[in-house]
Amino acid sequence: MSLVDSSPIDPPGPPGVIEIDVVPEALPRLQALRAEYGDIVGFTAPKGRRAFFINDPGAVRQLLVRQHPKYRKGKGFERVEMLLGNGLIVSNGDVWRRSRTMIQPSFSRQNVHSLIELMIDCTNRKVHSWRSVAATGATLNVTQEMSDFALELILRAIFGTEYETHIVNDGDNPFAFLSQDATRDLSVVMKLRRLRELLLSIIAHRREAAQPSSYDFLSMYLKATDKKGESFTDRELLDELMTLIVAGYETSAGTLNWCWYLLAHNPDVQDQLQQEAAAYGTDYAGAADDPALANMPLAQQVLDETLRLYPPVWLFSRRALQDDILQDYRIPEGANLYISPLIMQRTADFWANPDAFDPARFGPDGPYKKGERPFIPFSLGPRRCLGEYFSFLEMKIHLGMLLQHFRVEPLDDVEPELDLGINLRSQNDIQLTLEKR
Ligand code: HEM
């Protein structure tokens, strides 16, 4: 008798059929399941498939880290396949392993550090444009601003100078529509087709031209080889570039959007952050050479607390490739497993006063040691986010520099509604007022 057969336990769960997808209704459904049945719930999905909601931090770790080879990406990811083809986020098995090994070196700390000047430069543009907003007393649409900032930064980080020559040369940014729900209608399909043609023309241009002297992701991806010495084909490159843009853009934009909102409502934290960043001066000249720039402990705490409250990837899933056991529970082959950073990180059993903004939770005297927190905004294990270091550096530079120049204030006390799409956004754009420091 196999180990799985000898496990007698099915987790508690409701009768009937329950459908979970990455759609807004999934949040109340999963919250209700947890409230009634606990942190590991079993249920039947359409077509008789077994499904589980896993909110227990130990079981989540088991699933994503130790027992990761028994799972592949699950339901919900097919919705982004149209956009990402077989790129890193959606691929599985050997295809994923080969790409991950080829791409991982591009995200080394040293490589990411060579993008610091770019991060400073992109933030500086915001310093200039925000000055005019502050001067006129107009309100700042911080949601739109963060979208523009993060999109420009990731595109420049990938394409270097081709951002100007090939992408925004006629004014409009052809990638901007990605911030709308990219699965919606036919016009999006047409735009995506044009985007892929544009990317192919940039790849062709780059294959012919001399490699640029400055670092960018495209040059690293073009140089990457697998263990047989083979490089990415054009088709593979296309999928990996789209993946990088989609993965790297809305996630950082969303986090910064919520972070500015939280800072506007917490002026003391704003001032403390400004003081922490003051060491780099108002223009961050020379900051790129300072190894301490990546640390900024208070900024780290504030960003961690923002990601706890508003994790951009609020729900994701896995599919069991074989029978397995999580904790004492039987997981049959083919089951869908759902994990929600948003629910786990706001569970009162794991975090006291879970809906309150309190960056001290992540400080040295906070309730958890690093590595033991029920905190998974970047996932865990071999499929953990590759862009984590990049995004923290980007966000710390962005906040630190802008806070040298401005103080933000809320327009009202209304808490923004959540928009639970593939990424967690604010339902309406967040508007703030700006005051020059
Ligand atoms: C606050 C910012 C970000 C958050 C919260 C975030 C979150 C995540 C999460 C949760 C996953 C894994 C999903 C799963 O396990 O199913 C992931 C994967 C990934 N992320 Fe991020 N991400 C962020 C920023 C970025 C950036 C800036 C980049 C690139 C520059 C990036 C590149 C990737 C890639 C390539 C993967 C796929 C890794 C793999 O499957 O091997 N991410 N991200």
Coordinates of C-alpha atoms in Angstrom, one line a residue, residues 83-310:
L83 CA 0.0 37.3 -23.4
L84 CA 3.0 35.3 -22.2
G85 CA 3.1 32.2 -24.5
N86 CA 5.5 29.8 -22.9
G87 CA 7.4 32.4 -20.9
L88 CA 8.8 31.8 -17.4
I89 CA 5.7 32.6 -15.4
V90 CA 3.4 30.1 -17.2
S91 CA 5.9 27.4 -18.4
N92 CA 6.4 24.1 -16.5
G93 CA 8.8 21.2 -16.2
D94 CA 12.0 21.1 -18.4
V95 CA 11.0 24.2 -20.5
W96 CA 10.7 26.2 -17.3
R97 CA 13.9 24.8 -15.8
R98 CA 15.9 25.6 -18.9
S99 CA 14.6 29.2 -19.2
R100 CA 15.0 29.8 -15.5
T101 CA 18.6 28.7 -15.6
M102 CA 19.4 30.8 -18.6
I103 CA 17.6 33.9 -17.2
Q104 CA 18.6 33.8 -13.5
P105 CA 22.1 35.4 -14.0
S106 CA 20.5 38.5 -15.5
F107 CA 18.9 39.2 -12.1
S108 CA 22.1 38.9 -10.0
R109 CA 22.6 41.7 -7.6
Q110 CA 25.6 42.9 -9.6
N111 CA 23.5 43.1 -12.8
V112 CA 20.6 44.8 -11.1
H113 CA 23.0 47.3 -9.5
S114 CA 24.0 48.4 -13.0
L115 CA 20.4 49.6 -13.5
I116 CA 20.6 52.0 -10.5
E117 CA 21.5 55.0 -12.6
L118 CA 18.4 54.2 -14.8
M119 CA 16.2 54.0 -11.7
I120 CA 17.5 57.4 -10.5
D121 CA 17.0 58.9 -14.0
C122 CA 13.4 57.6 -14.3
T123 CA 12.6 59.0 -10.8
N124 CA 14.2 62.3 -11.7
R125 CA 11.7 62.7 -14.5
K126 CA 8.9 62.4 -11.9
V127 CA 10.6 64.9 -9.6
H128 CA 10.5 67.4 -12.5
S129 CA 6.9 66.7 -13.5
W130 CA 5.6 66.6 -9.9
R131 CA 7.2 70.1 -9.4
S132 CA 4.7 71.6 -11.9
V133 CA 1.8 69.7 -10.2
A134 CA 2.9 71.1 -6.8
A135 CA 3.3 74.6 -8.2
T136 CA -0.2 74.7 -9.6
G137 CA -1.8 73.0 -6.6
A138 CA -3.4 70.4 -8.9
T139 CA -4.1 67.0 -7.5
L140 CA -1.8 64.1 -8.5
N141 CA -3.2 61.0 -10.0
V142 CA -0.8 58.7 -8.2
T143 CA -2.2 55.5 -9.8
Q144 CA -1.5 56.8 -13.3
E145 CA 1.9 58.2 -12.3
M146 CA 3.0 54.9 -10.9
S147 CA 1.9 53.1 -14.0
D148 CA 3.9 55.5 -16.2
F149 CA 6.9 55.3 -14.0
A150 CA 7.1 51.5 -13.7
L151 CA 6.3 50.9 -17.4
E152 CA 9.0 53.3 -18.5
L153 CA 11.5 51.8 -16.1
I154 CA 11.0 48.2 -17.1
L155 CA 11.0 49.0 -20.8
R156 CA 14.3 51.0 -20.5
A157 CA 15.8 48.2 -18.4
I158 CA 15.0 45.7 -21.1
F159 CA 15.6 47.7 -24.3
G160 CA 18.1 50.4 -23.3
T161 CA 18.3 53.2 -25.9
E162 CA 15.8 51.3 -28.2
Y163 CA 13.1 52.5 -25.9
E164 CA 13.5 55.9 -27.6
T165 CA 14.4 54.8 -31.1
H166 CA 11.9 51.9 -31.5
I167 CA 9.2 52.1 -28.9
V168 CA 8.0 55.7 -28.1
N169 CA 9.4 57.3 -31.2
D170 CA 6.0 58.4 -32.4
G171 CA 4.9 59.7 -29.0
D172 CA 2.5 57.0 -27.7
N173 CA 3.7 54.0 -25.7
P174 CA 2.4 50.9 -27.5
F175 CA 2.6 48.9 -24.2
A176 CA 0.4 51.3 -22.2
F177 CA -2.8 49.3 -22.9
L178 CA -1.4 46.4 -20.9
S179 CA -2.5 48.1 -17.7
Q180 CA -6.1 47.5 -18.8
D181 CA -7.4 43.9 -18.5
A182 CA -5.5 42.4 -21.4
T183 CA -7.9 39.4 -21.8
R184 CA -10.9 41.6 -22.7
D185 CA -11.6 41.8 -26.4
L186 CA -10.5 41.5 -30.0
S187 CA -8.9 45.0 -30.2
V188 CA -6.5 43.8 -27.5
V189 CA -5.6 40.7 -29.6
M190 CA -4.8 43.1 -32.5
K191 CA -2.7 45.3 -30.3
L192 CA -0.9 42.3 -28.9
R193 CA -0.1 41.1 -32.4
R194 CA 1.3 44.5 -33.3
L195 CA 3.3 44.4 -30.1
R196 CA 4.8 41.0 -30.8
E197 CA 5.8 42.3 -34.3
L198 CA 7.4 45.3 -32.7
L199 CA 9.4 43.1 -30.3
L200 CA 10.5 40.8 -33.2
S201 CA 11.8 43.8 -35.1
I202 CA 13.7 45.0 -32.1
I203 CA 15.2 41.5 -31.6
A204 CA 16.2 41.4 -35.3
H205 CA 17.8 44.8 -35.0
R206 CA 19.7 43.8 -31.9
R207 CA 20.9 40.6 -33.4
E208 CA 22.5 42.5 -36.2
A209 CA 23.8 45.5 -34.3
A210 CA 26.8 45.7 -32.0
Q211 CA 25.9 44.9 -28.4
P212 CA 25.3 48.1 -26.4
S213 CA 27.9 49.2 -23.9
S214 CA 25.5 49.7 -21.1
Y215 CA 23.7 46.8 -19.4
D216 CA 20.1 45.9 -20.3
F217 CA 18.0 42.7 -20.0
L218 CA 17.7 42.1 -23.7
S219 CA 21.5 41.9 -24.2
M220 CA 21.7 39.5 -21.3
Y221 CA 18.9 37.3 -22.7
L222 CA 20.6 37.3 -26.1
K223 CA 23.8 36.1 -24.6
A224 CA 22.2 33.4 -22.4
T225 CA 22.9 29.8 -23.3
D226 CA 21.6 26.5 -22.0
K227 CA 23.7 23.5 -21.1
K228 CA 23.9 22.4 -24.7
G229 CA 25.3 25.9 -25.6
E230 CA 22.1 26.9 -27.4
S231 CA 20.5 30.4 -27.1
F232 CA 16.9 31.4 -27.1
T233 CA 15.1 31.3 -30.4
D234 CA 13.2 34.5 -31.5
R235 CA 9.9 32.9 -30.4
E236 CA 11.3 32.0 -27.0
L237 CA 12.8 35.5 -26.6
L238 CA 9.5 37.1 -27.5
D239 CA 7.7 35.1 -24.7
E240 CA 10.4 35.9 -22.2
L241 CA 10.4 39.6 -23.0
M242 CA 6.6 39.8 -22.8
T243 CA 6.8 38.0 -19.5
L244 CA 9.4 40.4 -18.1
I245 CA 7.3 43.4 -19.1
V246 CA 4.0 42.0 -17.7
A247 CA 5.6 40.6 -14.5
G248 CA 7.7 43.6 -13.8
Y249 CA 5.4 46.5 -14.6
E250 CA 2.0 46.2 -12.9
T251 CA 3.3 44.6 -9.7
S252 CA 5.7 47.4 -8.9
A253 CA 3.3 50.1 -10.1
G254 CA 0.5 48.6 -7.9
T255 CA 2.8 48.4 -4.8
L256 CA 3.9 52.0 -5.2
N257 CA 0.4 53.1 -5.7
W258 CA -0.7 51.6 -2.4
C259 CA 2.5 52.7 -0.7
W260 CA 1.9 56.4 -1.6
Y261 CA -1.7 56.1 -0.4
L262 CA -0.5 54.7 2.9
L263 CA 2.2 57.3 3.3
A264 CA -0.3 60.1 2.6
H265 CA -2.3 58.8 5.6
N266 CA 0.7 58.3 7.8
P267 CA 2.7 61.6 7.7
D268 CA 5.1 60.5 10.5
V269 CA 6.2 57.5 8.5
Q270 CA 6.6 59.8 5.5
D271 CA 9.0 62.1 7.4
Q272 CA 11.0 59.2 8.8
L273 CA 11.5 57.8 5.3
Q274 CA 12.5 61.2 4.1
Q275 CA 15.1 61.3 6.9
E276 CA 16.4 57.8 6.0
A277 CA 16.9 58.8 2.4
A278 CA 18.4 62.3 3.2
A279 CA 21.9 60.8 3.2
Y280 CA 21.7 60.6 -0.6
G281 CA 20.9 64.3 -1.1
T282 CA 18.1 65.6 -3.3
D283 CA 19.5 64.3 -6.6
Y284 CA 21.0 61.0 -5.4
A285 CA 24.3 62.0 -7.1
G286 CA 26.8 59.2 -6.3
A287 CA 24.2 57.0 -4.7
A288 CA 24.7 54.3 -7.3
D289 CA 28.2 53.6 -5.8
D290 CA 26.9 53.3 -2.2
P291 CA 26.3 49.6 -1.2
A292 CA 24.0 50.8 1.6
L293 CA 21.4 52.1 -1.0
A294 CA 19.9 48.7 -1.3
N295 CA 19.3 48.3 2.5
M296 CA 17.3 51.3 3.7
P297 CA 15.7 49.3 6.6
L298 CA 12.8 51.6 7.2
A299 CA 11.9 51.7 3.5
Q300 CA 12.1 47.9 3.5
Q301 CA 9.7 47.7 6.4
V302 CA 7.2 50.2 4.8
L303 CA 7.3 48.3 1.5
D304 CA 6.9 44.9 3.2
E305 CA 3.9 46.2 5.2
T306 CA 2.5 47.6 1.9
L307 CA 2.9 44.2 0.3
R308 CA 1.4 42.5 3.3
L309 CA -1.8 44.6 3.0
Y310 CA -1.9 44.8 -0.8

